[in-house]
Tab-separated table of N, CA and C and ligand atoms in Angstrom:
chain	number	residue	atom	x	y	z
A	1	MET	N	16.026	-175.233	-89.504
A	1	MET	CA	14.328	-174.732	-90.504
A	1	MET	C	13.474	-174.907	-89.629
A	2	VAL	N	12.778	-173.879	-89.896
A	2	VAL	CA	11.521	-173.896	-88.503
A	2	VAL	C	10.111	-174.828	-88.998
A	3	HIS	N	9.829	-175.944	-88.195
A	3	HIS	CA	8.647	-176.605	-88.893
A	3	HIS	C	7.163	-175.762	-88.183
A	4	TRP	N	6.155	-175.912	-88.999
A	4	TRP	CA	4.864	-175.876	-89.229
A	4	TRP	C	4.145	-177.139	-88.950
A	5	THR	N	3.479	-177.101	-88.144
A	5	THR	CA	2.307	-178.166	-87.762
A	5	THR	C	0.922	-177.543	-88.862
A	6	ALA	N	0.156	-178.851	-89.520
A	6	ALA	CA	-1.151	-178.828	-90.102
A	6	ALA	C	-2.006	-177.272	-89.259
A	7	GLU	N	-1.751	-177.434	-87.745
A	7	GLU	CA	-2.733	-176.909	-87.175
A	7	GLU	C	-2.275	-175.474	-86.806
A	8	GLU	N	-1.018	-175.219	-87.132
A	8	GLU	CA	-0.345	-174.164	-86.839
A	8	GLU	C	-0.619	-173.309	-87.961
A	9	LYS	N	-0.595	-173.752	-89.036
A	9	LYS	CA	-0.742	-172.887	-90.586
A	9	LYS	C	-2.452	-172.773	-90.704
A	10	ALA	N	-3.225	-173.687	-90.195
A	10	ALA	CA	-4.743	-173.126	-90.064
A	10	ALA	C	-4.917	-172.376	-89.032
A	11	ALA	N	-3.846	-171.869	-88.162
A	11	ALA	CA	-4.179	-170.844	-86.815
A	11	ALA	C	-3.937	-169.471	-87.648
A	12	ILE	N	-2.721	-169.890	-88.262
A	12	ILE	CA	-2.227	-168.446	-88.868
A	12	ILE	C	-3.240	-167.770	-90.112
A	13	THR	N	-3.277	-168.698	-91.089
A	13	THR	CA	-4.304	-168.637	-92.212
A	13	THR	C	-5.169	-167.896	-92.055
A	14	SER	N	-6.306	-168.468	-90.877
A	14	SER	CA	-7.380	-168.983	-90.514
A	14	SER	C	-7.592	-167.144	-89.978
A	15	VAL	N	-6.577	-166.660	-89.107
A	15	VAL	CA	-6.410	-165.270	-88.851
A	15	VAL	C	-6.457	-164.449	-89.815
A	16	TRP	N	-6.000	-164.498	-90.302
A	16	TRP	CA	-5.103	-163.497	-91.285
A	16	TRP	C	-6.416	-163.610	-92.903
A	17	GLN	N	-6.949	-164.493	-92.408
A	17	GLN	CA	-8.077	-164.260	-93.562
A	17	GLN	C	-9.399	-163.254	-93.244
A	18	LYS	N	-9.189	-162.939	-91.803
A	18	LYS	CA	-10.215	-161.812	-91.528
A	18	LYS	C	-9.679	-160.615	-91.127
A	19	VAL	N	-8.358	-160.402	-91.761
A	19	VAL	CA	-7.738	-159.285	-91.639
A	19	VAL	C	-7.649	-158.015	-92.678
A	20	ASN	N	-8.522	-156.764	-92.392
A	20	ASN	CA	-8.595	-156.192	-93.760
A	20	ASN	C	-6.796	-155.057	-93.790
A	21	LEU	N	-6.502	-155.227	-94.468
A	21	LEU	CA	-5.037	-154.118	-94.788
A	21	LEU	C	-4.898	-153.125	-94.609
A	22	ASP	N	-6.181	-152.742	-94.944
A	22	ASP	CA	-6.439	-151.060	-94.993
A	22	ASP	C	-6.446	-150.817	-93.615
A	23	GLN	N	-7.505	-151.277	-92.928
A	23	GLN	CA	-7.929	-150.997	-91.428
A	23	GLN	C	-6.935	-151.474	-90.594
A	24	ASP	N	-6.582	-152.514	-90.446
A	24	ASP	CA	-5.574	-153.174	-89.461
A	24	ASP	C	-4.493	-152.539	-89.712
A	25	GLY	N	-3.946	-152.146	-90.925
A	25	GLY	CA	-2.668	-151.655	-91.277
A	25	GLY	C	-2.485	-150.510	-90.857
A	26	ARG	N	-3.589	-149.929	-90.969
A	26	ARG	CA	-3.188	-148.201	-90.306
A	26	ARG	C	-3.267	-148.025	-88.835
A	27	GLU	N	-4.060	-149.411	-88.048
A	27	GLU	CA	-4.032	-148.993	-86.686
A	27	GLU	C	-2.845	-149.754	-86.127
A	28	ALA	N	-2.487	-150.770	-86.725
A	28	ALA	CA	-1.236	-151.041	-86.549
A	28	ALA	C	0.192	-150.147	-86.132
A	29	LEU	N	0.192	-149.282	-87.522
A	29	LEU	CA	1.351	-148.586	-87.286
A	29	LEU	C	0.949	-147.637	-86.955
A	30	SER	N	-0.127	-147.159	-86.677
A	30	SER	CA	-0.898	-146.012	-85.700
A	30	SER	C	-0.239	-146.245	-84.412
A	31	ARG	N	-0.640	-147.531	-83.858
A	31	ARG	CA	-0.265	-147.587	-82.233
A	31	ARG	C	1.129	-147.605	-82.572
A	32	LEU	N	1.974	-148.158	-83.016
A	32	LEU	CA	3.187	-148.238	-82.943
A	32	LEU	C	4.040	-147.139	-82.784
A	33	LEU	N	3.654	-145.961	-83.515
A	33	LEU	CA	4.105	-144.902	-83.568
A	33	LEU	C	3.584	-143.756	-82.654
A	34	VAL	N	2.748	-144.521	-82.059
A	34	VAL	CA	1.817	-143.492	-80.283
A	34	VAL	C	2.546	-144.165	-78.967
A	35	VAL	N	2.473	-145.488	-79.450
A	35	VAL	CA	3.230	-146.316	-77.893
A	35	VAL	C	4.240	-145.843	-77.921
A	36	TYR	N	4.916	-146.236	-78.843
A	36	TYR	CA	6.834	-145.984	-78.988
A	36	TYR	C	7.158	-144.998	-79.930
A	37	PRO	N	6.738	-143.982	-79.350
A	37	PRO	CA	6.789	-142.332	-79.993
A	37	PRO	C	7.995	-142.006	-81.109
A	38	TRP	N	9.219	-142.759	-80.310
A	38	TRP	CA	10.853	-142.750	-81.269
A	38	TRP	C	10.977	-143.062	-82.140
A	39	THR	N	9.450	-144.127	-82.710
A	39	THR	CA	9.709	-144.796	-84.065
A	39	THR	C	9.176	-143.928	-84.954
A	40	GLN	N	8.603	-142.747	-84.471
A	40	GLN	CA	8.570	-141.740	-85.595
A	40	GLN	C	9.652	-141.115	-86.394
A	41	ARG	N	10.865	-141.305	-85.640
A	41	ARG	CA	12.348	-140.622	-86.715
A	41	ARG	C	12.374	-141.208	-87.927
A	42	TYR	N	11.556	-142.663	-88.200
A	42	TYR	CA	11.861	-142.960	-88.901
A	42	TYR	C	11.497	-142.541	-90.178
A	43	PHE	N	9.918	-142.428	-89.827
A	43	PHE	CA	9.057	-141.398	-90.850
A	43	PHE	C	8.548	-139.818	-91.115
A	44	SER	N	10.034	-139.574	-90.866
A	44	SER	CA	10.050	-137.816	-90.632
A	44	SER	C	9.667	-137.075	-92.353
A	45	SER	N	9.451	-138.528	-93.196
A	45	SER	CA	8.694	-137.634	-94.860
A	45	SER	C	7.388	-137.766	-94.606
A	46	PHE	N	6.634	-138.332	-93.488
A	46	PHE	CA	5.536	-138.476	-93.640
A	46	PHE	C	4.384	-137.400	-93.300
A	47	GLY	N	5.167	-136.360	-92.637
A	47	GLY	CA	4.406	-135.382	-91.720
A	47	GLY	C	4.078	-135.156	-90.984
A	48	ASN	N	2.923	-134.686	-90.711
A	48	ASN	CA	2.637	-134.320	-89.078
A	48	ASN	C	2.147	-135.972	-88.243
A	49	LEU	N	2.826	-135.844	-87.267
A	49	LEU	CA	2.817	-137.478	-86.607
A	49	LEU	C	2.585	-136.799	-84.796
A	50	SER	N	2.285	-135.462	-84.852
A	50	SER	CA	2.946	-134.686	-83.325
A	50	SER	C	1.387	-135.404	-82.601
A	51	ASN	N	0.425	-136.325	-82.935
A	51	ASN	CA	-0.370	-136.833	-81.955
A	51	ASN	C	-1.068	-137.736	-82.792
A	52	PRO	N	-2.264	-138.844	-81.601
A	52	PRO	CA	-2.567	-140.069	-81.788
A	52	PRO	C	-3.631	-139.308	-83.057
A	53	THR	N	-4.369	-138.351	-82.854
A	53	THR	CA	-5.523	-137.994	-83.985
A	53	THR	C	-4.601	-137.800	-85.522
A	54	ALA	N	-3.649	-137.101	-85.189
A	54	ALA	CA	-2.754	-136.617	-86.398
A	54	ALA	C	-2.088	-138.004	-87.180
A	55	ILE	N	-1.908	-138.746	-86.314
A	55	ILE	CA	-1.278	-140.143	-86.908
A	55	ILE	C	-2.122	-141.065	-87.753
A	56	TYR	N	-3.665	-141.144	-86.767
A	56	TYR	CA	-4.666	-141.872	-87.347
A	56	TYR	C	-4.895	-141.624	-88.705
A	57	GLY	N	-4.968	-140.003	-88.817
A	57	GLY	CA	-5.499	-139.330	-90.009
A	57	GLY	C	-4.728	-139.247	-90.932
A	58	ASN	N	-3.494	-139.537	-90.760
A	58	ASN	CA	-2.519	-138.980	-91.712
A	58	ASN	C	-2.410	-140.507	-92.740
A	59	ALA	N	-2.312	-139.766	-94.537
A	59	ALA	CA	-2.905	-140.693	-95.430
A	59	ALA	C	-1.333	-141.980	-95.434
A	60	LYS	N	-0.217	-141.194	-95.097
A	60	LYS	CA	0.995	-141.690	-95.676
A	60	LYS	C	1.085	-142.990	-94.384
A	61	VAL	N	0.541	-142.464	-93.229
A	61	VAL	CA	0.753	-143.919	-92.408
A	61	VAL	C	-0.354	-145.097	-92.450
A	62	GLN	N	-1.449	-144.260	-93.342
A	62	GLN	CA	-2.275	-145.384	-93.708
A	62	GLN	C	-1.645	-145.962	-94.676
A	63	ALA	N	-1.492	-145.473	-95.774
A	63	ALA	CA	-1.085	-146.431	-96.740
A	63	ALA	C	0.645	-147.026	-96.569
A	64	HIS	N	1.147	-146.876	-95.715
A	64	HIS	CA	2.470	-147.603	-95.411
A	64	HIS	C	1.956	-148.825	-94.425
A	65	GLY	N	0.542	-148.536	-93.503
A	65	GLY	CA	0.316	-149.601	-92.717
A	65	GLY	C	0.087	-150.640	-93.962
A	66	LYS	N	-1.129	-150.816	-94.418
A	66	LYS	CA	-1.322	-151.724	-95.780
A	66	LYS	C	-0.002	-152.291	-96.123
A	67	LYS	N	1.043	-151.505	-96.335
A	67	LYS	CA	2.334	-152.186	-97.164
A	67	LYS	C	3.028	-153.296	-96.389
A	68	VAL	N	2.990	-152.805	-95.084
A	68	VAL	CA	3.401	-153.737	-94.245
A	68	VAL	C	2.848	-154.897	-94.091
A	69	LEU	N	1.543	-154.647	-93.794
A	69	LEU	CA	0.649	-155.958	-93.504
A	69	LEU	C	0.684	-156.655	-94.674
A	70	THR	N	0.611	-156.123	-96.083
A	70	THR	CA	0.789	-156.693	-97.419
A	70	THR	C	2.319	-157.909	-97.800
A	71	ALA	N	3.351	-157.501	-96.953
A	71	ALA	CA	4.160	-158.045	-96.495
A	71	ALA	C	4.044	-159.369	-95.598
A	72	VAL	N	3.506	-158.825	-94.402
A	72	VAL	CA	3.336	-159.976	-93.703
A	72	VAL	C	2.712	-160.719	-94.441
A	73	GLY	N	1.757	-161.062	-95.335
A	73	GLY	CA	1.066	-161.785	-95.649
A	73	GLY	C	1.357	-162.708	-96.467
A	74	ASN	N	1.887	-162.012	-97.572
A	74	ASN	CA	3.001	-162.306	-98.545
A	74	ASN	C	4.108	-163.291	-97.605
A	75	ALA	N	4.526	-163.148	-96.236
A	75	ALA	CA	5.173	-163.852	-95.536
A	75	ALA	C	4.738	-165.577	-95.072
A	76	ILE	N	3.088	-164.946	-94.890
A	76	ILE	CA	2.162	-166.094	-94.498
A	76	ILE	C	1.767	-167.172	-95.208
A	77	GLN	N	2.013	-166.644	-96.891
A	77	GLN	CA	1.956	-167.590	-98.167
A	77	GLN	C	3.472	-168.205	-98.335
A	78	HIS	N	4.350	-168.131	-97.480
A	78	HIS	CA	5.583	-168.565	-97.667
A	78	HIS	C	6.044	-168.923	-96.633
A	79	LEU	N	5.504	-169.561	-95.603
A	79	LEU	CA	5.614	-170.142	-94.345
A	79	LEU	C	6.868	-170.960	-93.930
A	80	ASP	N	7.041	-171.700	-95.171
A	80	ASP	CA	7.954	-172.884	-95.014
A	80	ASP	C	9.298	-172.224	-95.494
A	81	ASN	N	8.887	-171.045	-96.141
A	81	ASN	CA	10.387	-170.484	-96.715
A	81	ASN	C	10.682	-169.246	-96.354
A	82	MET	N	10.021	-168.849	-95.032
A	82	MET	CA	10.397	-167.731	-94.599
A	82	MET	C	11.525	-166.910	-94.661
A	83	LYS	N	12.655	-167.253	-94.125
A	83	LYS	CA	13.805	-166.795	-94.152
A	83	LYS	C	13.980	-166.068	-95.911
A	84	THR	N	13.834	-166.706	-96.669
A	84	THR	CA	14.683	-166.752	-97.932
A	84	THR	C	13.117	-165.354	-98.861
A	85	THR	N	11.932	-165.488	-98.037
A	85	THR	CA	11.236	-164.577	-98.636
A	85	THR	C	11.544	-163.030	-97.715
A	86	LEU	N	11.925	-163.308	-96.681
A	86	LEU	CA	12.416	-162.042	-96.328
A	86	LEU	C	13.788	-161.087	-96.490
A	87	SER	N	14.382	-162.160	-97.232
A	87	SER	CA	15.803	-161.351	-97.244
A	87	SER	C	15.920	-160.299	-97.670
A	88	ASN	N	15.527	-159.792	-98.897
A	88	ASN	CA	15.207	-158.513	-99.500
A	88	ASN	C	14.752	-157.465	-98.658
A	89	LEU	N	13.745	-157.792	-98.405
A	89	LEU	CA	12.869	-156.841	-96.963
A	89	LEU	C	14.297	-156.603	-96.208
A	90	SER	N	14.990	-157.595	-95.496
A	90	SER	CA	15.507	-156.933	-94.247
A	90	SER	C	16.402	-156.530	-94.822
A	91	GLU	N	17.290	-156.592	-95.871
A	91	GLU	CA	18.419	-155.850	-96.306
A	91	GLU	C	17.919	-154.207	-96.684
A	92	ILE	N	16.826	-154.194	-96.961
A	92	ILE	CA	16.493	-152.715	-97.045
A	92	ILE	C	16.278	-151.875	-95.613
A	93	HIS	N	15.748	-152.674	-94.859
A	93	HIS	CA	15.780	-152.278	-93.595
A	93	HIS	C	16.930	-151.661	-92.899
A	94	ALA	N	18.007	-152.986	-93.408
A	94	ALA	CA	18.940	-152.784	-92.239
A	94	ALA	C	20.102	-151.694	-93.426
A	95	GLN	N	20.261	-152.079	-94.520
A	95	GLN	CA	21.486	-151.001	-95.200
A	95	GLN	C	20.995	-149.865	-95.954
A	96	LYS	N	19.194	-149.692	-96.083
A	96	LYS	CA	18.881	-148.376	-96.772
A	96	LYS	C	18.090	-147.456	-95.518
A	97	LEU	N	17.415	-148.457	-94.896
A	97	LEU	CA	16.651	-147.260	-94.029
A	97	LEU	C	17.117	-147.166	-92.295
A	98	TYR	N	18.287	-148.474	-92.345
A	98	TYR	CA	18.476	-148.126	-90.785
A	98	TYR	C	17.662	-148.120	-89.757
A	99	VAL	N	16.790	-149.213	-89.641
A	99	VAL	CA	15.752	-149.578	-88.553
A	99	VAL	C	16.333	-150.365	-87.712
A	100	ASP	N	16.545	-149.930	-86.302
A	100	ASP	CA	16.917	-150.776	-85.206
A	100	ASP	C	15.776	-151.951	-85.153
A	101	PRO	N	16.598	-152.984	-85.532
A	101	PRO	CA	15.649	-154.469	-85.761
A	101	PRO	C	14.780	-154.715	-83.937
A	102	GLU	N	15.253	-153.942	-82.947
A	102	GLU	CA	14.325	-154.305	-81.816
A	102	GLU	C	12.865	-153.700	-82.167
A	103	ASN	N	12.740	-152.665	-83.298
A	103	ASN	CA	11.230	-151.923	-83.915
A	103	ASN	C	10.737	-153.161	-84.541
A	104	PHE	N	11.431	-154.148	-85.101
A	104	PHE	CA	10.718	-155.459	-85.452
A	104	PHE	C	9.713	-156.424	-84.442
A	105	LYS	N	10.662	-156.368	-83.147
A	105	LYS	CA	9.605	-157.039	-82.296
A	105	LYS	C	8.530	-156.167	-81.641
A	106	ARG	N	8.723	-154.427	-81.481
A	106	ARG	CA	7.773	-153.856	-81.276
A	106	ARG	C	6.469	-154.301	-82.015
A	107	PHE	N	7.066	-154.021	-83.094
A	107	PHE	CA	5.544	-153.962	-84.472
A	107	PHE	C	4.937	-155.255	-83.811
A	108	GLY	N	5.798	-156.462	-83.889
A	108	GLY	CA	4.989	-157.655	-83.855
A	108	GLY	C	3.985	-157.732	-82.587
A	109	GLU	N	4.635	-157.068	-81.376
A	109	GLU	CA	3.636	-156.924	-80.269
A	109	GLU	C	2.633	-156.209	-80.712
A	110	VAL	N	2.435	-155.382	-81.146
A	110	VAL	CA	1.680	-154.440	-81.605
A	110	VAL	C	0.559	-155.043	-82.349
A	111	LEU	N	1.334	-155.634	-83.204
A	111	LEU	CA	0.419	-156.372	-84.415
A	111	LEU	C	-0.895	-157.950	-83.754
A	112	VAL	N	0.248	-158.340	-82.518
A	112	VAL	CA	-0.902	-159.256	-81.790
A	112	VAL	C	-2.081	-158.552	-80.962
A	113	ILE	N	-1.633	-157.424	-80.566
A	113	ILE	CA	-2.478	-156.655	-79.756
A	113	ILE	C	-3.723	-156.295	-80.874
A	114	VAL	N	-3.722	-155.387	-82.170
A	114	VAL	CA	-4.343	-155.544	-82.966
A	114	VAL	C	-5.251	-156.835	-83.024
A	115	LEU	N	-4.541	-157.841	-83.489
A	115	LEU	CA	-5.315	-159.021	-83.876
A	115	LEU	C	-6.368	-159.371	-82.618
A	116	ALA	N	-6.142	-159.202	-81.339
A	116	ALA	CA	-6.462	-159.552	-79.856
A	116	ALA	C	-7.747	-158.899	-79.904
A	117	ALA	N	-7.897	-157.692	-80.169
A	117	ALA	CA	-8.795	-156.528	-80.036
A	117	ALA	C	-9.931	-157.024	-81.258
A	118	LYS	N	-9.238	-157.091	-82.437
A	118	LYS	CA	-10.259	-157.197	-83.618
A	118	LYS	C	-10.707	-158.781	-83.135
A	119	LEU	N	-10.703	-159.962	-82.757
A	119	LEU	CA	-10.802	-160.870	-82.466
A	119	LEU	C	-11.632	-161.646	-81.651
A	120	GLY	N	-11.397	-161.086	-80.705
A	120	GLY	CA	-11.701	-160.875	-79.217
A	120	GLY	C	-11.678	-162.750	-78.795
A	121	SER	N	-12.693	-163.112	-78.207
A	121	SER	CA	-12.379	-164.181	-77.737
A	121	SER	C	-12.002	-165.666	-78.367
A	122	ALA	N	-12.491	-165.180	-79.882
A	122	ALA	CA	-11.912	-166.365	-80.753
A	122	ALA	C	-10.420	-166.348	-81.001
A	123	PHE	N	-9.986	-165.185	-80.645
A	123	PHE	CA	-7.903	-165.257	-80.366
A	123	PHE	C	-7.304	-166.155	-79.229
A	124	THR	N	-7.584	-167.393	-79.143
A	124	THR	CA	-7.777	-168.266	-77.876
A	124	THR	C	-6.228	-168.256	-77.641
A	125	PRO	N	-5.811	-168.449	-76.409
A	125	PRO	CA	-4.540	-168.797	-76.345
A	125	PRO	C	-3.369	-169.509	-76.986
A	126	LYS	N	-4.082	-170.351	-77.490
A	126	LYS	CA	-3.755	-171.722	-78.343
A	126	LYS	C	-3.303	-171.057	-79.632
A	127	ILE	N	-4.143	-169.873	-79.866
A	127	ILE	CA	-4.054	-169.191	-81.189
A	127	ILE	C	-2.823	-168.537	-81.127
A	128	GLN	N	-2.957	-167.504	-80.108
A	128	GLN	CA	-1.944	-166.313	-79.754
A	128	GLN	C	-0.588	-166.991	-79.263
A	129	GLY	N	-0.509	-168.286	-78.842
A	129	GLY	CA	0.650	-168.592	-79.089
A	129	GLY	C	1.390	-169.328	-80.502
A	130	THR	N	0.316	-169.694	-81.486
A	130	THR	CA	1.114	-169.897	-82.399
A	130	THR	C	1.282	-168.672	-83.232
A	131	TRP	N	0.723	-167.531	-83.082
A	131	TRP	CA	0.995	-165.935	-83.406
A	131	TRP	C	2.451	-165.428	-82.771
A	132	GLU	N	2.458	-166.017	-81.631
A	132	GLU	CA	3.807	-165.624	-81.006
A	132	GLU	C	5.335	-166.733	-81.808
A	133	LYS	N	4.743	-167.565	-82.303
A	133	LYS	CA	5.984	-168.115	-82.953
A	133	LYS	C	5.947	-167.507	-84.162
A	134	PHE	N	5.136	-167.105	-85.094
A	134	PHE	CA	4.310	-166.548	-86.270
A	134	PHE	C	5.661	-165.336	-86.153
A	135	ILE	N	5.350	-164.640	-85.284
A	135	ILE	CA	6.210	-163.510	-85.203
A	135	ILE	C	7.350	-163.360	-84.460
A	136	ALA	N	7.606	-164.059	-83.918
A	136	ALA	CA	9.429	-164.655	-83.523
A	136	ALA	C	10.174	-164.667	-85.163
A	137	VAL	N	9.896	-165.645	-86.119
A	137	VAL	CA	9.963	-166.123	-87.019
A	137	VAL	C	10.059	-164.823	-87.829
A	138	LEU	N	9.083	-164.387	-88.458
A	138	LEU	CA	8.916	-163.014	-89.249
A	138	LEU	C	10.258	-161.985	-88.478
A	139	VAL	N	10.311	-162.081	-87.290
A	139	VAL	CA	11.334	-160.924	-87.006
A	139	VAL	C	12.998	-161.340	-87.069
A	140	ASP	N	12.578	-162.685	-86.888
A	140	ASP	CA	14.102	-163.551	-87.374
A	140	ASP	C	14.566	-162.936	-89.028
A	141	GLY	N	13.532	-163.524	-89.324
A	141	GLY	CA	13.730	-163.507	-91.144
A	141	GLY	C	13.841	-161.580	-91.741
A	142	LEU	N	13.418	-160.470	-90.700
A	142	LEU	CA	13.679	-159.564	-90.973
A	142	LEU	C	15.409	-158.846	-90.052
A	143	SER	N	15.426	-160.002	-89.403
A	143	SER	CA	16.738	-159.198	-88.363
A	143	SER	C	17.719	-159.874	-89.610
A	144	GLN	N	17.544	-160.926	-90.584
A	144	GLN	CA	18.589	-161.487	-90.906
A	144	GLN	C	19.646	-160.406	-91.357
A	145	GLY	N	19.261	-159.238	-92.034
A	145	GLY	CA	20.329	-158.468	-93.214
A	145	GLY	C	21.112	-157.770	-92.247
A	146	TYR	N	21.369	-157.910	-90.808
A	146	TYR	CA	21.888	-156.945	-89.690
A	146	TYR	C	23.193	-157.782	-89.873
A	147	ASN	N	23.398	-158.776	-89.688
A	147	ASN	CA	24.263	-159.952	-89.254
A	147	ASN	C	25.717	-159.407	-90.366
B	201	HEM	C1	9.728	-149.714	-95.794
B	201	HEM	C2	7.875	-153.781	-94.409
B	201	HEM	C3	8.721	-152.838	-90.021
B	201	HEM	C4	10.429	-148.308	-91.257
B	201	HEM	C5	8.621	-151.057	-95.627
B	201	HEM	C6	8.196	-151.744	-96.675
B	201	HEM	C7	7.965	-152.517	-96.308
B	201	HEM	C8	7.993	-152.844	-94.898
B	201	HEM	C9	6.865	-153.623	-97.357
B	201	HEM	C10	8.254	-150.993	-98.307
B	201	HEM	C11	9.662	-151.664	-98.771
B	201	HEM	C12	9.906	-151.191	-100.523
B	201	HEM	O1	10.178	-149.958	-100.079
B	201	HEM	O2	10.599	-151.953	-101.051
B	201	HEM	C13	7.749	-154.395	-92.957
B	201	HEM	C14	7.453	-154.923	-92.259
B	201	HEM	C15	7.949	-154.816	-91.392
B	201	HEM	C16	8.256	-153.570	-91.009
B	201	HEM	C17	6.937	-156.339	-92.876
B	201	HEM	C18	7.473	-155.680	-89.839
B	201	HEM	C19	6.597	-156.896	-89.511
B	201	HEM	C20	9.258	-151.657	-89.923
B	201	HEM	C21	9.784	-151.011	-88.670
B	201	HEM	C22	9.885	-150.006	-88.766
B	201	HEM	C23	9.790	-149.800	-90.308
B	201	HEM	C24	9.347	-151.616	-87.175
B	201	HEM	C25	10.576	-148.648	-88.054
B	201	HEM	C26	9.792	-148.363	-86.902
B	201	HEM	C27	10.091	-148.603	-92.374
B	201	HEM	C28	10.946	-147.395	-93.298
B	201	HEM	C29	10.423	-147.673	-94.397
B	201	HEM	C30	9.720	-149.058	-94.550
B	201	HEM	C31	11.189	-146.146	-92.681
B	201	HEM	C32	10.358	-146.804	-95.588
B	201	HEM	C33	9.308	-146.151	-95.619
B	201	HEM	C34	9.052	-144.924	-97.121
B	201	HEM	O3	9.478	-143.594	-96.888
B	201	HEM	O4	8.295	-145.526	-97.774
B	201	HEM	N1	8.791	-151.665	-94.751
B	201	HEM	N2	8.486	-153.357	-92.388
B	201	HEM	N3	9.748	-151.179	-90.478
B	201	HEM	N4	10.019	-149.725	-93.360
B	201	HEM	FE1	9.285	-151.561	-92.623
């Protein structure tokens, strides 16, 4: 089981308190779709994703970005129990959506960049380190249904 120190928990939750689910969710999912265009194939029902302006303005991208960050927030509320918390979501991505789990890593990288851009120097190397650990555990939890 993953162990979190009180300091690590504080680093994760204090950053998360500053997150705006609508804005930052849209930013993270939009960036994923722009930076890694092949991820667009999973969202063929979302309509026009042909360029960054279309992606950022796409209401389905916005709504889905919020949904994804809400799930991240839920995982943060269950840090000591993340694997169980993420098992259903993992199965949906593995068995219904057929999402290549490499994409979870990519989304995690994008999310760290969004947080860094938002927080600037407050996103210290120490806090980044804790977030890299959190993202690794998140990716692990989401990948469990592929075994
Ligand atoms: C759906 C979370 C990463 C593709 C969902 C849903 C949640 C979610 C909560 C809704 C599930 C439901 O209907 O019950 C997450 C989290 C991620 C993540 C927490 C990573 C931190 C990804 C990635 C991709 C992806 C990287 C593809 C590149 C999809 C698709 C759907 C979905 C295609 C269905 C969308 C729809 O048609 O409404 N995800 N997801 N997810 N996810 Fe993810």
